Structures are given as structure tokens and as C-alpha cells.
mmCIF file of C-alpha atoms (C1' of nucleotides) in Angstrom:
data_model
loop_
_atom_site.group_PDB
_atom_site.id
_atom_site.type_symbol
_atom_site.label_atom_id
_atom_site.label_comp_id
_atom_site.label_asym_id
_atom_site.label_seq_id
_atom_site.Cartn_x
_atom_site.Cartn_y
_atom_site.Cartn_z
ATOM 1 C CA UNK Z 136 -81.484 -60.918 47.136
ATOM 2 C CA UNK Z 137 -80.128 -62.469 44.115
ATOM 3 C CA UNK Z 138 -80.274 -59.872 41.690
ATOM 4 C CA UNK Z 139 -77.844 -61.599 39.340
ATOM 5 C CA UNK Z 140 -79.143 -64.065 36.575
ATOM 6 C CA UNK Z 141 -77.375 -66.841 35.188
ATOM 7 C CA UNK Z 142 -78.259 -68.690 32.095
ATOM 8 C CA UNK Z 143 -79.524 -72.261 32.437
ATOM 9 C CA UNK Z 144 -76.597 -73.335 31.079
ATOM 10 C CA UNK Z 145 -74.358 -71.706 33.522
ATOM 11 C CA UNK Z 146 -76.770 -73.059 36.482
ATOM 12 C CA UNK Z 147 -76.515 -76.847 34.803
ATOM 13 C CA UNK Z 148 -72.641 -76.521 34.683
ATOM 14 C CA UNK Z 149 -72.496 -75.034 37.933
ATOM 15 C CA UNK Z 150 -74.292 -78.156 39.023
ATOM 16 C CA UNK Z 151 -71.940 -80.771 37.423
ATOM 17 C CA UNK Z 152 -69.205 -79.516 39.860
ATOM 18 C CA UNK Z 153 -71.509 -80.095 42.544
ATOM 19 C CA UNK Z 154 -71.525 -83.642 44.830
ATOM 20 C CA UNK Z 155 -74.562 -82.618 47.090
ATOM 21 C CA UNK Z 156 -76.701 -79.354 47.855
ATOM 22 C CA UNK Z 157 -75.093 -76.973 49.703
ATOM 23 C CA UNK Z 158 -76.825 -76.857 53.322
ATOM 24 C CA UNK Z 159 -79.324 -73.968 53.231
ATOM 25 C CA UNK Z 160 -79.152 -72.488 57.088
ATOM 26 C CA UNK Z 161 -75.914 -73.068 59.089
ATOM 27 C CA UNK Z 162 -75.303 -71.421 62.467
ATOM 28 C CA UNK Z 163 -73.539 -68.043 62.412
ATOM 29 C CA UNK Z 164 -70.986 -69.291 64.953
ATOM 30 C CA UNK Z 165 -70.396 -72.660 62.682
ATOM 31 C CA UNK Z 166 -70.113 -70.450 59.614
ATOM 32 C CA UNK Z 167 -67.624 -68.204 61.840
ATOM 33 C CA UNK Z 168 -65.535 -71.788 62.845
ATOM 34 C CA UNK Z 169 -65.515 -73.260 59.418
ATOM 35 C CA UNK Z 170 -64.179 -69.554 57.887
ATOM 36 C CA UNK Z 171 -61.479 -69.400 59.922
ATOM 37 C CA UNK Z 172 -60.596 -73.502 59.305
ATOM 38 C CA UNK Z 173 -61.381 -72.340 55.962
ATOM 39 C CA UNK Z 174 -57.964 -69.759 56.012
ATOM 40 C CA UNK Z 175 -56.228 -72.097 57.725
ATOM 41 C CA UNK Z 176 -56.342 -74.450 54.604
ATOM 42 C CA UNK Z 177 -56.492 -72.366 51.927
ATOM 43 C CA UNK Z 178 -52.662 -71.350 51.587
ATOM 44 C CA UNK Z 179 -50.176 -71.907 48.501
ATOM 45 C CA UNK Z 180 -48.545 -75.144 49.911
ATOM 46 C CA UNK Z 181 -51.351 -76.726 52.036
ATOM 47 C CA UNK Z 182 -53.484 -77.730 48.802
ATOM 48 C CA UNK Z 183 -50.916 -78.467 46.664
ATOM 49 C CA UNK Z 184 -49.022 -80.864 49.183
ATOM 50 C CA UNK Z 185 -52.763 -82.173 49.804
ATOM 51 C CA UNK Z 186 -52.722 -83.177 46.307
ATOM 52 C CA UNK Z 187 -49.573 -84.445 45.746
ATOM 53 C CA UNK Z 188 -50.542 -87.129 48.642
ATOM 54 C CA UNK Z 189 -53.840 -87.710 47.075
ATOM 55 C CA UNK Z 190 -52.019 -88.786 43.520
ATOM 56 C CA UNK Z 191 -48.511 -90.430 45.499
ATOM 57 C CA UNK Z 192 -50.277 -92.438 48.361
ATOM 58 C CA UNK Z 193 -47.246 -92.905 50.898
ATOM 59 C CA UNK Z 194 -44.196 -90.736 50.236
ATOM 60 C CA UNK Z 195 -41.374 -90.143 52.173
ATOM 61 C CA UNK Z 196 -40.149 -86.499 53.202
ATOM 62 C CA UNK Z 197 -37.320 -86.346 50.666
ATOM 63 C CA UNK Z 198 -40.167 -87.668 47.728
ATOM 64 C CA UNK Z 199 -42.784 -84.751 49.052
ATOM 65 C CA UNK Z 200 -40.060 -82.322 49.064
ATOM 66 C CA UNK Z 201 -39.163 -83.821 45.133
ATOM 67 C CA UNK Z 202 -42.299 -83.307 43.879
ATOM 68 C CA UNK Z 203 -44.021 -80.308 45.630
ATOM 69 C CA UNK Z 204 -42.034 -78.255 42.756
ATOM 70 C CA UNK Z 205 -40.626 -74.839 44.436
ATOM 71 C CA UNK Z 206 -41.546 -75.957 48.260
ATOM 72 C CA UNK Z 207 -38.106 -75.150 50.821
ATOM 73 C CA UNK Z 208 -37.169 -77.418 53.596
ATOM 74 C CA UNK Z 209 -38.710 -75.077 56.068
ATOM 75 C CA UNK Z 210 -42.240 -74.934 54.653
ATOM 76 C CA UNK Z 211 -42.530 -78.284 53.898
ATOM 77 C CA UNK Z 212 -41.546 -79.032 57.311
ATOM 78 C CA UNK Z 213 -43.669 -76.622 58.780
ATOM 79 C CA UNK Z 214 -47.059 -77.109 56.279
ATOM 80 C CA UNK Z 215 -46.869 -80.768 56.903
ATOM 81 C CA UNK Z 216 -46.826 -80.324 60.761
ATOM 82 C CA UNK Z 217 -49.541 -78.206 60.789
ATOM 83 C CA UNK Z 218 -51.248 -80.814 58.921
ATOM 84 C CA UNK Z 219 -50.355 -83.417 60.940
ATOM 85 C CA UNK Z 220 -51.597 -81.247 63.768
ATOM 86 C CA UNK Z 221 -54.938 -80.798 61.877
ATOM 87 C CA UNK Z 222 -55.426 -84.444 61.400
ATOM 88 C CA UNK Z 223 -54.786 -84.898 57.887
ATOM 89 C CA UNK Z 224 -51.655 -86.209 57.449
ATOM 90 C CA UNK Z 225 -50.201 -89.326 59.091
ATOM 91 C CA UNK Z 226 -46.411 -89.334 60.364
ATOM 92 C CA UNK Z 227 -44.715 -92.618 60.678
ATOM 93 C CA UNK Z 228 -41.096 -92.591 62.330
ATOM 94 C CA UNK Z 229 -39.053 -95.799 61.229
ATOM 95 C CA UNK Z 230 -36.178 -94.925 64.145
ATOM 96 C CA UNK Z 231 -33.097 -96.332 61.829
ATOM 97 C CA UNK Z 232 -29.921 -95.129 60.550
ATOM 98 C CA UNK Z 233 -30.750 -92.975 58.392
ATOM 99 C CA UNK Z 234 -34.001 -92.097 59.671
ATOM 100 C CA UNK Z 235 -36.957 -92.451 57.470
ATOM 101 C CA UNK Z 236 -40.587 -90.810 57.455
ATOM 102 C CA UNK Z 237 -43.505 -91.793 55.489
ATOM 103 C CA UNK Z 238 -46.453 -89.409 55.124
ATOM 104 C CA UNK Z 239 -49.791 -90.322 53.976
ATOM 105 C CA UNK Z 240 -53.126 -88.390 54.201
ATOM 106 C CA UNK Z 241 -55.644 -89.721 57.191
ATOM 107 C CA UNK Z 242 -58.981 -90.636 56.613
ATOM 108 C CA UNK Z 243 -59.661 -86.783 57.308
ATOM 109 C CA UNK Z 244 -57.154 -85.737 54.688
ATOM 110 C CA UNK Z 245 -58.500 -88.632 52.066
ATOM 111 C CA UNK Z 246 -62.460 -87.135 52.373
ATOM 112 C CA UNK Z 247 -60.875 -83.615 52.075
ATOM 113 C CA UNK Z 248 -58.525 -83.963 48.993
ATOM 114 C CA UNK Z 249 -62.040 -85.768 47.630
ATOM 115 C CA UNK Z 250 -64.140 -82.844 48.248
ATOM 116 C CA UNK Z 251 -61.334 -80.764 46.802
ATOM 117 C CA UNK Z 252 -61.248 -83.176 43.368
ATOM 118 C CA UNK Z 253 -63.930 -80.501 41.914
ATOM 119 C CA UNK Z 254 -61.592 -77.575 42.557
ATOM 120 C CA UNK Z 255 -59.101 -79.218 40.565
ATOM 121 C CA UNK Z 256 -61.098 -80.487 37.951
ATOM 122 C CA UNK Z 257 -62.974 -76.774 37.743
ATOM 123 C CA UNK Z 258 -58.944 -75.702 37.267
ATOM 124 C CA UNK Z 259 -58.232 -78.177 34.720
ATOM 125 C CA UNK Z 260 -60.810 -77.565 32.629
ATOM 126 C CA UNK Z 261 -60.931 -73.664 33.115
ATOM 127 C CA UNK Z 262 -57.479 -72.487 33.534
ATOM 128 C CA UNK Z 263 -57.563 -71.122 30.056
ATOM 129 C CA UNK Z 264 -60.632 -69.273 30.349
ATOM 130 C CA UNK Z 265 -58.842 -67.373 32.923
ATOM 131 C CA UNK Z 266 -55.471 -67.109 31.018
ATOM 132 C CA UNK Z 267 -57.985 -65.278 28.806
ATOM 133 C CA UNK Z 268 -59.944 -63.653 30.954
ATOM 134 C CA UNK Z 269 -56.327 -61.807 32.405
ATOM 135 C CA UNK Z 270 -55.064 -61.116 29.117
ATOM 136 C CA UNK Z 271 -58.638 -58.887 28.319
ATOM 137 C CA UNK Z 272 -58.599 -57.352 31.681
ATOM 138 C CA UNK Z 273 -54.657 -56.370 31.202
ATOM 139 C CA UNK Z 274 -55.437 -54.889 27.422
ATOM 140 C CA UNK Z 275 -58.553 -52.701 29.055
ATOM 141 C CA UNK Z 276 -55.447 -51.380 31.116
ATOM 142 C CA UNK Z 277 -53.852 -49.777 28.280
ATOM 143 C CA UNK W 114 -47.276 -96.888 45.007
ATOM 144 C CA UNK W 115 -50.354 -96.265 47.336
ATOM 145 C CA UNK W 116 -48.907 -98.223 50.852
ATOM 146 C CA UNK W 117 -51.643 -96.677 52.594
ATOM 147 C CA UNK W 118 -54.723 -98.958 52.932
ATOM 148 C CA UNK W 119 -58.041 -97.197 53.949
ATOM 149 C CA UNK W 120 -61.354 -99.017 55.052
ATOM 150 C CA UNK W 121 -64.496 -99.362 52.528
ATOM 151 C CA UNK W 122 -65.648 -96.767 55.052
ATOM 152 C CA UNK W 123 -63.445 -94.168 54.137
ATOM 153 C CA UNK W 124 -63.169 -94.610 50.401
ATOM 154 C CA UNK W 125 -66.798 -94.597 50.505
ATOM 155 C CA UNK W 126 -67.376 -91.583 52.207
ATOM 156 C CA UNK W 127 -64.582 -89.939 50.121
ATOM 157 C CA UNK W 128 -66.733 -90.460 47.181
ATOM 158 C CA UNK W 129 -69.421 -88.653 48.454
ATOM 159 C CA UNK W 130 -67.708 -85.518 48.352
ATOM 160 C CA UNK W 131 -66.749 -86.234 44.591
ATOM 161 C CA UNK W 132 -69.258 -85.211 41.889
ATOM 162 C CA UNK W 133 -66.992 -86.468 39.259
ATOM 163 C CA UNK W 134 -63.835 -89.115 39.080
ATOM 164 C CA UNK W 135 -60.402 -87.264 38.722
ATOM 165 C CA UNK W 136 -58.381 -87.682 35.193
ATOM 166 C CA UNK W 137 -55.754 -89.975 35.756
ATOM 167 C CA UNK W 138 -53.497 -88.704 33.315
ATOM 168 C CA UNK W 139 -52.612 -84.757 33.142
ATOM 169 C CA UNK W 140 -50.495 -83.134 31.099
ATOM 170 C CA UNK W 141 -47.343 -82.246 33.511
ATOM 171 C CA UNK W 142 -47.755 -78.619 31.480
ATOM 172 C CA UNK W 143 -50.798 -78.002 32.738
ATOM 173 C CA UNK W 144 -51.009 -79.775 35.951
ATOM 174 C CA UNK W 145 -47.775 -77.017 36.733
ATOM 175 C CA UNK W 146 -50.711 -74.592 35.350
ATOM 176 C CA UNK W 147 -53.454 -75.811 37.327
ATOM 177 C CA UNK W 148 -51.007 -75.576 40.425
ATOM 178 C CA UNK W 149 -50.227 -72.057 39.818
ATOM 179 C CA UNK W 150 -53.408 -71.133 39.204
ATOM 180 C CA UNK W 151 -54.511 -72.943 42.288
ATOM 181 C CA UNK W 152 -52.120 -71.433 44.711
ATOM 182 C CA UNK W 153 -53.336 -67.787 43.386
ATOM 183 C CA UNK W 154 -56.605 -68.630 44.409
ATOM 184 C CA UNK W 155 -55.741 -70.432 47.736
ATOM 185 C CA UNK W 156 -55.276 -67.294 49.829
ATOM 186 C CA UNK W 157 -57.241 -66.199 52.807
ATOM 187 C CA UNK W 158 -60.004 -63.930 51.080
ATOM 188 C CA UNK W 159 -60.457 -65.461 47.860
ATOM 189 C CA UNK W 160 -62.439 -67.857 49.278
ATOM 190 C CA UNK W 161 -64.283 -66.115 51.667
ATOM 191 C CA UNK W 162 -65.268 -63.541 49.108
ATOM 192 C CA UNK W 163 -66.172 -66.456 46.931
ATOM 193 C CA UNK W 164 -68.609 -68.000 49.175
ATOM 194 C CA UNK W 165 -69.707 -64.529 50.337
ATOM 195 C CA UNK W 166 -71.001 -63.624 46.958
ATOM 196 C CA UNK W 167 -71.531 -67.382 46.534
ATOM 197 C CA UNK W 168 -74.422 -66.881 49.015
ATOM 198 C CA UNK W 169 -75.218 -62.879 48.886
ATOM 199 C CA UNK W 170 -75.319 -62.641 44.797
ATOM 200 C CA UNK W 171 -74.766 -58.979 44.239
ATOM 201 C CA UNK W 172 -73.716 -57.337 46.919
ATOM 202 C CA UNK W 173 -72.205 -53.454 46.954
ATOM 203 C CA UNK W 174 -68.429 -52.919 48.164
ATOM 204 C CA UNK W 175 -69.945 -51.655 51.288
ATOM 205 C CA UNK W 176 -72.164 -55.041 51.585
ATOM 206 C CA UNK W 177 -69.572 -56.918 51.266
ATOM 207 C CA UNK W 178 -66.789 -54.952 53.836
ATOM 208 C CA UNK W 179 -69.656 -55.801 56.593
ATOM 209 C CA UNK W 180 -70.257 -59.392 55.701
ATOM 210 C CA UNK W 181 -66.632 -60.383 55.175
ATOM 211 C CA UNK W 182 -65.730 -59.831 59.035
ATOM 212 C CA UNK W 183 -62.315 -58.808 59.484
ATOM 213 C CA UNK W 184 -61.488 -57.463 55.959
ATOM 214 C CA UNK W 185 -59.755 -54.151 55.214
ATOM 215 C CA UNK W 186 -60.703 -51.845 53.032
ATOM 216 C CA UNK W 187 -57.500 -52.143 51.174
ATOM 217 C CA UNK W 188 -57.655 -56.160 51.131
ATOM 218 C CA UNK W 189 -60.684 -55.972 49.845
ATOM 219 C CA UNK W 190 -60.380 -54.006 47.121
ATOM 220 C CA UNK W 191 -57.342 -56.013 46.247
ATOM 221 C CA UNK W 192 -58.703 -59.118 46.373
ATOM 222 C CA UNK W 193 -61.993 -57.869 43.977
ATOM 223 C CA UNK W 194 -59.749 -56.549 41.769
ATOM 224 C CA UNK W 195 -57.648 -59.968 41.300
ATOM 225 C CA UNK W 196 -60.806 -61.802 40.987
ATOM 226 C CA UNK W 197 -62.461 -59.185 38.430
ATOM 227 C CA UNK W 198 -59.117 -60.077 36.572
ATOM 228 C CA UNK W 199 -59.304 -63.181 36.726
ATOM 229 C CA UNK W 200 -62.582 -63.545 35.436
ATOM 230 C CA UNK W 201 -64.372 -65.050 38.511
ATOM 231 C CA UNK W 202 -66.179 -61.505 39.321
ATOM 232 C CA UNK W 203 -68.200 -58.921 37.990
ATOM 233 C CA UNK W 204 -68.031 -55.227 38.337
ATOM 234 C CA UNK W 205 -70.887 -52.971 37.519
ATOM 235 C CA UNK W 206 -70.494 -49.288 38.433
ATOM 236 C CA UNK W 207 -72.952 -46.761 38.591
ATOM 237 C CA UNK W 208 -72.074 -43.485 37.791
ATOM 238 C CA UNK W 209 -74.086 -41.589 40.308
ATOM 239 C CA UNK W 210 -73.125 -39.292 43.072
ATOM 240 C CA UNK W 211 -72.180 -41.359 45.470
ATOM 241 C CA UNK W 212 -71.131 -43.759 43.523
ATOM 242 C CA UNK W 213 -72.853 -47.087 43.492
ATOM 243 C CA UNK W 214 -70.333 -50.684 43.133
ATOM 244 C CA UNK W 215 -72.068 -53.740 42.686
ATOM 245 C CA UNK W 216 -69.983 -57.324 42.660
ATOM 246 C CA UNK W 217 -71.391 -60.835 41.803
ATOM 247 C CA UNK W 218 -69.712 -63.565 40.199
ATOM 248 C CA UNK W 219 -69.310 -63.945 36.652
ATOM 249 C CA UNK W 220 -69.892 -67.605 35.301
ATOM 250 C CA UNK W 221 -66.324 -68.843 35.699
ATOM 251 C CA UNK W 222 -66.917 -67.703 39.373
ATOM 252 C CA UNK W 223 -69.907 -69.324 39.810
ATOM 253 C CA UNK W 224 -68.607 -72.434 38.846
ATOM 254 C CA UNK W 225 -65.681 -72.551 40.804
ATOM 255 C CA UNK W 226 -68.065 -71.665 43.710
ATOM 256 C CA UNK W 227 -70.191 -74.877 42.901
ATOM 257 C CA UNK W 228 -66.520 -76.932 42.951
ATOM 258 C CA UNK W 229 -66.011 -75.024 46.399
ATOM 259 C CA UNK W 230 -69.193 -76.539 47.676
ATOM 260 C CA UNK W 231 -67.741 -79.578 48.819
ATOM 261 C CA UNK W 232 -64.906 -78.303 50.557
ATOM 262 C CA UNK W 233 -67.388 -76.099 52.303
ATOM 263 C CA UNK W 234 -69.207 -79.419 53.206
ATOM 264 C CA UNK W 235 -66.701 -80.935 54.273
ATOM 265 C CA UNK W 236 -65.493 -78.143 56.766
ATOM 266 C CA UNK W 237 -69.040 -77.850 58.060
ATOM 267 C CA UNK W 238 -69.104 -81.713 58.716
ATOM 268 C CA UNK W 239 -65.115 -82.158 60.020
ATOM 269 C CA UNK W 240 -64.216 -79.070 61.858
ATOM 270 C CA UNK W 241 -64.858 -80.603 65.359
ATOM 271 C CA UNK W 242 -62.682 -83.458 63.911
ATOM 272 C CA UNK W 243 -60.137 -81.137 63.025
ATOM 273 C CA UNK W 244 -60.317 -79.569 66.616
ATOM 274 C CA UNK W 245 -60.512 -82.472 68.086
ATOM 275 C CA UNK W 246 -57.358 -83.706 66.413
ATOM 276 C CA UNK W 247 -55.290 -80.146 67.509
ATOM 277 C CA UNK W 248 -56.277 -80.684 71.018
ATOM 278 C CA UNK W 249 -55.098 -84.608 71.208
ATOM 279 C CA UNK W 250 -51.385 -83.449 69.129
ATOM 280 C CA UNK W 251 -51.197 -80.651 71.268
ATOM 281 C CA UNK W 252 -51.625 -82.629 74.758
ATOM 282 C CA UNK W 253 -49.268 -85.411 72.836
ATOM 283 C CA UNK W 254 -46.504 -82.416 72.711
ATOM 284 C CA UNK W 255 -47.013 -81.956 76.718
ATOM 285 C "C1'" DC M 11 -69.500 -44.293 48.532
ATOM 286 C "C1'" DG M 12 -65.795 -46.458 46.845
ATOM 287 C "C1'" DG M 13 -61.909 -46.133 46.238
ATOM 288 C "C1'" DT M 14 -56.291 -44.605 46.037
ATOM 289 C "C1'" DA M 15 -51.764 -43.410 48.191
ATOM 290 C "C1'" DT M 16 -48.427 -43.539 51.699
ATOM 291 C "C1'" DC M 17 -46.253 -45.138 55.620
ATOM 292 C "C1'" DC M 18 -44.766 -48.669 58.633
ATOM 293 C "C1'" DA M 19 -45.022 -52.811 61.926
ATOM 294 C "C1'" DC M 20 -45.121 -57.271 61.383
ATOM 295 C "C1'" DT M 21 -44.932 -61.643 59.185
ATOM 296 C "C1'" DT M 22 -43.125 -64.741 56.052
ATOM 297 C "C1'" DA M 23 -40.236 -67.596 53.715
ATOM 298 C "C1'" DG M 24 -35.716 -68.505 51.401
ATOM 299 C "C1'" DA M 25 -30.804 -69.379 52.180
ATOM 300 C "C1'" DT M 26 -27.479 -71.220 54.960
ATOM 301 C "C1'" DA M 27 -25.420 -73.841 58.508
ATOM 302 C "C1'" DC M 28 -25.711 -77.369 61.740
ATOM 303 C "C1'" DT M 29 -27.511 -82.093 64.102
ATOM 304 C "C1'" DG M 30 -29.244 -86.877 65.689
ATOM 305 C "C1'" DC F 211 -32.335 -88.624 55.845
ATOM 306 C "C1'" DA F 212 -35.056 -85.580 58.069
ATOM 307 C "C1'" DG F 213 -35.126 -82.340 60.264
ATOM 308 C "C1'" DT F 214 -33.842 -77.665 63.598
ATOM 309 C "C1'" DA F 215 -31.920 -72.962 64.278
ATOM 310 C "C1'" DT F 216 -30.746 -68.495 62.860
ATOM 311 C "C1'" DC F 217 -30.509 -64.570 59.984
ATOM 312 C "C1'" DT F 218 -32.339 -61.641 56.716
ATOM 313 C "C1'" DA F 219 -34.778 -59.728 52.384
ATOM 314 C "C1'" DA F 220 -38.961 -59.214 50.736
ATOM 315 C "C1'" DG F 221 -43.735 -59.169 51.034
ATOM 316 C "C1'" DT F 222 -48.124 -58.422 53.444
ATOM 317 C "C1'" DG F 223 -51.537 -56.023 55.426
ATOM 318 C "C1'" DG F 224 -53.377 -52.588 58.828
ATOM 319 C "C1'" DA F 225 -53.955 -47.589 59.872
ATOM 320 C "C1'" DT F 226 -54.502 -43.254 58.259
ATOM 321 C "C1'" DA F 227 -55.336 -39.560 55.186
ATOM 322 C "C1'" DC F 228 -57.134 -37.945 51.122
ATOM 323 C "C1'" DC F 229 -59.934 -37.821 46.479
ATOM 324 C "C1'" DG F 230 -63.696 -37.995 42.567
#
DNA sequence: CGGTATCCACTTAGATACTG
DNA sequence: CAGTATCTAAGTGGATACCG
């Protein structure tokens, strides 16, 4: 099936970004649920707001919206609902004047912005080999 | 900084989706990088291509249309030819009549499939969690 | 077979203004 | 402060038709 071949190497680094062995037979409709979860995650602001609670703990709207570079009002509002709704964000109300909301990642959040550590550190330590890898591809262009 | 207090529980179970400990101090250069980078990637069909080939190895255009369910041609396409840029994918053409595609993933890709593992994992083991928690916020909402 | 090109409906997200 | 509401420009992606 696998026609591709990978040096050892390759196959020993590919296993360094690996926690645990990636469960061999998983139901169709399971594959099907976690896909679609899957999407539901993987947009622009989701990770990177995941992340930003992963490094800053507890942070209050105005913080999150400080240091998720770029983000408007309206997404952040919207992104960290959904995640709220998800169950991986926490939303605590303190009802004063002013009002002020602290958001910190669940335990669900905490285990997910774990098992997305590797993704980062795979960027960290790769992003140049794809700086590269776009420069070649755009010269091939003419 | 971190208010947030989890149980041994969680932070255990958090480390079992981590293969390796996170820096603690990135470069704000690159971690603006590594954020870029990471929101290109963090779309719908990267990642289910990813894990498609992930799983499939080398797989023709038309292999992979049928096995990424709900694709379109013209996503598709796209979203190959952003990863063949990026250096996560490999395309080998035959020259015959028809002509003959074949993807797999390159070694960056492979890699960054291995750091995908986890988050794979973790979807497999939380997504009734996750429904579980949209069902409770929903009723919440009335 | 594996694309490309064009058109268009729909979504998305930024800007702006307003509120408890 | 932490949102909500509205409008709108731009982007996205599906459908369709065609090509080497």
C-alpha cells in the first residue's frame, strides 16, 4: 500500500515527534466524527488563541485580544465562544463595574494544547525548511 | 501568571500527549513565524489530506478525491499544490496517456504528520467529551 | 486522468457604532 | 471592560465546462 520509502533517518525523526503509536484500526464512523471535530479546530485563530492560553495561563479578554497579534473584536469573541462551547476554554464572569472576564483553557483544552506541543515544536524547528522549500518551488515557476 | 490550578490528574494526562517538553523561551521573530506558518496549515483540508496520505502513502489524485469525502476537485488540487509548495508533499507524474499523478508526503510532511499524531489521539479519545460539552452549553443557553 | 478556467452564491471577517 | 449589532468588501469554494 505504502509504496513510498523513507530513510531510517526520516522514520527515527518522524518518531521523536511522536508521544504514543497511532491506533492501527478505528471505526469508519469515529474516523468520520473526529474529521469533522478535526475542521472544526483546525482554523487560523482557534490554535493560535489555544496557544496563547497554554503559554499565559489566565488572561482576561482585553490581554487575549493584546496578544493574539491581528485577531478583531468579533473573532475573538466569536472563536472563544465556540471554544467555550467545545469545552476548552473556561469563562469566568466577575459581575462588577467594569466587568471583567478571565479565560483559561479546561482540562480538555490543557490535554489538547499538550498534544498540539509537537505541532509547534515540528514548526519551530522546521519553519525554515519550508521558507526554503517555497522559495525552490516559486524559482521552478519561472 | 498561571491563576489556573489543574489536578495531578490533568497535568499528568497532558503529558502523555507530549513526546517532548516545549522551549520556554522563543524568539518573538520566529514565534510570529511559527504562527504564520501555523495558521497556513490550520485550514480544513490540510489536515485531512495530511492524515489521508499519512495513512494511504501514495495515493493517485483520483485515490485521494474518493478518500477525502467531501472534497472538490478544485480544493483539492489547491490544497496539493500549497502543500507540494510547501514542501510537505510529493508529486510524481507519469507521462502516459492518461496521465498517471501520484502524491505522498515528502519528509518534512511526514514529520509534521508524526507531530499530528497526537492531536489525532486526542480527538479519537475526547470527541464524546467535546459533544458532550456542546450539548450541556447548548441546554445552558435554553 | 488530472487538471485549468470561469462564473457566481455564499460565507467570512474587518470596520464602525453602540451598550450594560 | 467586554461585549453586541449592522453593514460591507473581499475571499472562498462549489458547479460547470473544457483541455492535454
Amino acid at each position: 500500500m505504502n509504496e513510498t520509502r523513507y530513510s531510517q533517518a526520516d522514520l527515527a525523526k518522524a518518531e521523536t515527534y511522536k508521544a504514543r503509536d497511532y491506533p492501527e484500526n478505528v471505526d469508519p464512523d469515529v474516523e468520520k466524527l473526529v474529521r469533522d471535530m478535526m475542521s472544526g479546530f483546525a482554523d487560523k485563530w482557534t490554535v493560535v488563541i489555544l496557544d496563547t492560553l497554554w503559554d499565559g495561563g489566565t488572561l482576561r479578554f482585553s490581554e487575549l485580544a493584546r496578544q493574539v497579534t491581528g485577531i478583531s473584536q468579533k473573532m475573538l469573541t466569536q472563536t472563544l465562544k465556540r471554544m467555550e462551547r467545545d469545552g476548552l476554554v473556561v469563562r469566568k464572569l466577575y459581575p462588577s463595574v467594569p466587568p471583567k472576564v478571565e479565560y483559561s483553557l479546561s482540562s480538555l483544552g490543557l490535554t489538547l494544547g499538550a498534544a498540539f506541543c509537537n505541532v509547534w515544536i515540528w514548526a519551530v524547528e522546521n519553519h525554515d525548511a519550508v521558507a526554503a522549500a517555497r522559495n525552490s518551488f516559486d524559482d521552478r515557476q519561472d
